[in-house]
Structures are given as C-alpha cells and as structure tokens.
GROMACS .gro file of C-alpha atoms in nm:
model
  189
    1UNK     CA    1  -0.129  -0.492  -3.131
    2UNK     CA    2   0.240  -0.430  -3.073
    3UNK     CA    3   0.347  -0.154  -2.838
    4UNK     CA    4   0.566   0.121  -2.985
    5UNK     CA    5   0.736   0.190  -2.650
    6UNK     CA    6   0.952  -0.062  -2.466
    7UNK     CA    7   0.936  -0.014  -2.090
    8UNK     CA    8   1.253  -0.002  -1.880
    9UNK     CA    9   1.308  -0.002  -1.505
   10UNK     CA   10   1.369   0.343  -1.352
   11UNK     CA   11   1.230   0.525  -1.656
   12UNK     CA   12   0.924   0.756  -1.657
   13UNK     CA   13   0.620   0.708  -1.880
   14UNK     CA   14   0.298   0.891  -1.956
   15UNK     CA   15   0.019   0.631  -1.966
   16UNK     CA   16  -0.330   0.714  -2.085
   17UNK     CA   17  -0.646   0.567  -2.230
   18UNK     CA   18  -1.003   0.668  -2.298
   19UNK     CA   19  -1.339   0.505  -2.330
   20UNK     CA   20  -1.433   0.328  -2.649
   21UNK     CA   21  -1.609   0.569  -2.889
   22UNK     CA   22  -1.491   0.844  -2.649
   23UNK     CA   23  -1.762   0.728  -2.407
   24UNK     CA   24  -1.750   0.833  -2.045
   25UNK     CA   25  -1.576   0.576  -1.829
   26UNK     CA   26  -1.656   0.753  -1.503
   27UNK     CA   27  -2.029   0.815  -1.463
   28UNK     CA   28  -2.047   0.903  -1.094
   29UNK     CA   29  -1.831   0.968  -0.790
   30UNK     CA   30  -1.830   0.597  -0.702
   31UNK     CA   31  -1.661   0.517  -1.035
   32UNK     CA   32  -1.379   0.767  -0.984
   33UNK     CA   33  -1.326   0.644  -0.628
   34UNK     CA   34  -1.308   0.279  -0.738
   35UNK     CA   35  -1.043   0.363  -0.997
   36UNK     CA   36  -0.840   0.556  -0.738
   37UNK     CA   37  -0.860   0.262  -0.496
   38UNK     CA   38  -0.753   0.028  -0.775
   39UNK     CA   39  -0.450   0.252  -0.842
   40UNK     CA   40  -0.334   0.153  -0.495
   41UNK     CA   41  -0.454  -0.208  -0.477
   42UNK     CA   42  -0.330  -0.311  -0.824
   43UNK     CA   43   0.018  -0.170  -0.767
   44UNK     CA   44   0.174  -0.485  -0.628
   45UNK     CA   45   0.311  -0.825  -0.723
   46UNK     CA   46   0.047  -1.015  -0.528
   47UNK     CA   47  -0.307  -1.065  -0.649
   48UNK     CA   48  -0.571  -0.897  -0.434
   49UNK     CA   49  -0.931  -1.015  -0.463
   50UNK     CA   50  -1.146  -0.716  -0.373
   51UNK     CA   51  -1.457  -0.926  -0.305
   52UNK     CA   52  -1.271  -1.147  -0.058
   53UNK     CA   53  -1.070  -0.867   0.102
   54UNK     CA   54  -1.351  -0.607   0.111
   55UNK     CA   55  -1.691  -0.783   0.102
   56UNK     CA   56  -1.880  -0.452   0.143
   57UNK     CA   57  -1.661  -0.275  -0.113
   58UNK     CA   58  -1.330  -0.101  -0.049
   59UNK     CA   59  -1.290   0.244   0.098
   60UNK     CA   60  -0.980   0.456   0.147
   61UNK     CA   61  -0.994   0.412   0.523
   62UNK     CA   62  -0.924   0.038   0.503
   63UNK     CA   63  -0.658   0.017   0.236
   64UNK     CA   64  -0.411  -0.180   0.442
   65UNK     CA   65  -0.342  -0.461   0.199
   66UNK     CA   66  -0.044  -0.690   0.157
   67UNK     CA   67   0.009  -0.644  -0.213
   68UNK     CA   68   0.378  -0.731  -0.216
   69UNK     CA   69   0.647  -0.527  -0.385
   70UNK     CA   70   0.507  -0.229  -0.576
   71UNK     CA   71   0.531  -0.242  -0.954
   72UNK     CA   72   0.548   0.130  -1.033
   73UNK     CA   73   0.589   0.466  -0.865
   74UNK     CA   74   0.291   0.687  -0.946
   75UNK     CA   75   0.407   1.045  -0.993
   76UNK     CA   76   0.082   1.210  -1.103
   77UNK     CA   77  -0.265   1.106  -1.209
   78UNK     CA   78  -0.577   1.271  -1.343
   79UNK     CA   79  -0.913   1.110  -1.411
   80UNK     CA   80  -1.143   1.283  -1.657
   81UNK     CA   81  -1.495   1.174  -1.750
   82UNK     CA   82  -1.385   0.983  -2.062
   83UNK     CA   83  -1.011   0.926  -2.009
   84UNK     CA   84  -0.723   0.918  -1.762
   85UNK     CA   85  -0.357   1.020  -1.744
   86UNK     CA   86  -0.085   0.861  -1.531
   87UNK     CA   87   0.279   0.954  -1.491
   88UNK     CA   88   0.465   0.648  -1.363
   89UNK     CA   89   0.816   0.516  -1.315
   90UNK     CA   90   0.865   0.144  -1.365
   91UNK     CA   91   1.020  -0.021  -1.058
   92UNK     CA   92   1.055  -0.384  -1.165
   93UNK     CA   93   1.081  -0.561  -1.499
   94UNK     CA   94   0.737  -0.570  -1.669
   95UNK     CA   95   0.595  -0.365  -1.379
   96UNK     CA   96   0.398  -0.124  -1.598
   97UNK     CA   97   0.245  -0.402  -1.805
   98UNK     CA   98   0.141  -0.600  -1.496
   99UNK     CA   99   0.007  -0.292  -1.320
  100UNK     CA  100  -0.198  -0.170  -1.615
  101UNK     CA  101  -0.339  -0.516  -1.688
  102UNK     CA  102  -0.461  -0.546  -1.328
  103UNK     CA  103  -0.588  -0.187  -1.316
  104UNK     CA  104  -0.778  -0.184  -1.646
  105UNK     CA  105  -0.918  -0.536  -1.607
  106UNK     CA  106  -1.031  -0.466  -1.252
  107UNK     CA  107  -1.194  -0.136  -1.341
  108UNK     CA  108  -1.359  -0.273  -1.658
  109UNK     CA  109  -1.508  -0.564  -1.463
  110UNK     CA  110  -1.639  -0.327  -1.195
  111UNK     CA  111  -1.784  -0.082  -1.450
  112UNK     CA  112  -1.945  -0.350  -1.667
  113UNK     CA  113  -2.098  -0.536  -1.371
  114UNK     CA  114  -2.227  -0.213  -1.214
  115UNK     CA  115  -2.378  -0.089  -1.542
  116UNK     CA  116  -2.502  -0.429  -1.666
  117UNK     CA  117  -2.298  -0.412  -1.983
  118UNK     CA  118  -2.049  -0.633  -2.166
  119UNK     CA  119  -1.757  -0.575  -2.398
  120UNK     CA  120  -1.452  -0.356  -2.400
  121UNK     CA  121  -1.465  -0.036  -2.199
  122UNK     CA  122  -1.145   0.121  -2.329
  123UNK     CA  123  -1.067   0.236  -2.681
  124UNK     CA  124  -0.758   0.019  -2.720
  125UNK     CA  125  -0.453  -0.106  -2.538
  126UNK     CA  126  -0.336   0.176  -2.311
  127UNK     CA  127  -0.114   0.433  -2.476
  128UNK     CA  128   0.233   0.519  -2.349
  129UNK     CA  129   0.499   0.782  -2.409
  130UNK     CA  130   0.852   0.753  -2.275
  131UNK     CA  131   0.957   1.064  -2.082
  132UNK     CA  132   1.327   1.096  -2.159
  133UNK     CA  133   1.418   1.447  -2.041
  134UNK     CA  134   1.342   1.689  -1.759
  135UNK     CA  135   1.165   1.939  -1.984
  136UNK     CA  136   0.915   1.676  -2.096
  137UNK     CA  137   0.873   1.553  -1.737
  138UNK     CA  138   0.798   1.906  -1.613
  139UNK     CA  139   0.555   1.965  -1.899
  140UNK     CA  140   0.369   1.639  -1.829
  141UNK     CA  141   0.354   1.714  -1.457
  142UNK     CA  142   0.179   2.046  -1.533
  143UNK     CA  143  -0.035   1.909  -1.818
  144UNK     CA  144  -0.172   1.626  -1.604
  145UNK     CA  145  -0.272   1.862  -1.325
  146UNK     CA  146  -0.415   2.129  -1.557
  147UNK     CA  147  -0.623   1.880  -1.759
  148UNK     CA  148  -0.946   1.932  -1.555
  149UNK     CA  149  -0.959   2.296  -1.666
  150UNK     CA  150  -1.091   2.153  -1.993
  151UNK     CA  151  -1.419   2.087  -1.808
  152UNK     CA  152  -1.475   2.459  -1.742
  153UNK     CA  153  -1.280   2.608  -2.035
  154UNK     CA  154  -1.261   2.362  -2.329
  155UNK     CA  155  -1.027   2.587  -2.533
  156UNK     CA  156  -0.772   2.664  -2.262
  157UNK     CA  157  -0.495   2.464  -2.430
  158UNK     CA  158  -0.527   2.674  -2.746
  159UNK     CA  159  -0.617   3.014  -2.603
  160UNK     CA  160  -0.447   2.997  -2.266
  161UNK     CA  161  -0.622   3.009  -1.931
  162UNK     CA  162  -0.859   3.304  -1.942
  163UNK     CA  163  -0.957   3.334  -1.576
  164UNK     CA  164  -0.661   3.208  -1.374
  165UNK     CA  165  -0.828   3.256  -1.035
  166UNK     CA  166  -1.133   3.056  -1.142
  167UNK     CA  167  -0.907   2.783  -1.282
  168UNK     CA  168  -0.701   2.769  -0.963
  169UNK     CA  169  -1.016   2.741  -0.748
  170UNK     CA  170  -1.155   2.470  -0.974
  171UNK     CA  171  -0.833   2.266  -0.959
  172UNK     CA  172  -0.823   2.298  -0.580
  173UNK     CA  173  -1.168   2.137  -0.561
  174UNK     CA  174  -1.120   1.872  -0.830
  175UNK     CA  175  -1.096   1.546  -0.636
  176UNK     CA  176  -0.982   1.315  -0.912
  177UNK     CA  177  -0.623   1.418  -0.965
  178UNK     CA  178  -0.302   1.425  -0.766
  179UNK     CA  179  -0.306   1.807  -0.766
  180UNK     CA  180  -0.433   1.813  -0.407
  181UNK     CA  181  -0.148   1.587  -0.299
  182UNK     CA  182   0.109   1.832  -0.434
  183UNK     CA  183  -0.057   2.140  -0.286
  184UNK     CA  184  -0.076   1.980   0.059
  185UNK     CA  185  -0.455   1.986   0.066
  186UNK     CA  186  -0.606   1.751   0.325
  187UNK     CA  187  -0.820   1.482   0.166
  188UNK     CA  188  -1.123   1.378   0.367
  189UNK     CA  189  -1.136   1.040   0.182
   0.00000   0.00000   0.00000
C-alpha cells in the first residue's frame, strides 16, 4: 500500500491508527504503559532489545537507554482504547517511517504475546496527515488532548462539550495523553 503523504524533515504530521475491526488495542493499564514506554524507547536510531535491557519489563523509572539520535520530536499524543493519535515532527530523513515501524512492531509483538494471539493488531499501515499551517497545528494540538472526552461524552464533537467542568476534571485525570505534560501536572510514573 503506497502512502499518500511524503514525509520531510522539520515538518509536522498527525499520525494515527486503530485496531483491526475497531478492536481495542489497549485492554488494561499495563498495555497503555507499554505503548508509552515504547514511544520513548523506539525513538532512536539504535535498536533496543527490551528483553535484554529490561529482563523484568521496563518501567518509567529506568528509561535511561542509549538509543542514539532521536528520529522524531513528539509534540502530543493520546491513547484511546481502540486507537492512538501522535503529533510529530520528523528530525532525520525517514525518521517517521523508522520510528513507527519500531513502535507498531514492538507493541504488536507485546500485545500478541501477552494475549496469546497471532495476526495483525492494527487496521492498516498507520495513517498520516501533513500539518502545513499554524491553524491546523493548533487545531490538532487541541483535538488530540480533547479526544478522551469521547469516553464520557461520545457526541461532544458534534454537540460541543456539555459539562466543561466535568470534561476538564476528566482530562486532568486521564493518564494516557500528553495533556498532563502541558498543564504541568506531576506524573507519579
């Protein structure tokens, strides 16, 4: 399958994918945490073997890894039960492609082994949209961080956010997005 978007160094992209048949790709806290750790570990030129580096499994407290030059800058992220969103800027030639191959392969192998399953986890090759202006960048920044509201108000995108205080409290507690990083919230993990 040929990609519709050509990646270029120093450009921003919205990357996303979801589980095959819209299946959940994150079943428990451990799944979300593994994906978040892989966001860090896979973002480098060097290969990192998690089993060799972290025989008991990785945790945020020990993520001092020589992964070489980073491939992308991660601006925002949001993990939802059946999909994810990333806003990235490519740093080196083919950085996005290398990063996403490592990330999605690593997570799929973890998920399949853990759940005793085989086959593709994701619906297709990851999707991408080039962000070519500030308006689109600002929109995506907000959209990524507001995405979890869908879990408490499925129609918010069409009807607007009904209870803004409830939504704000929910986002402040949602651990699987970069929202906390931008609000200065201390992460315990």
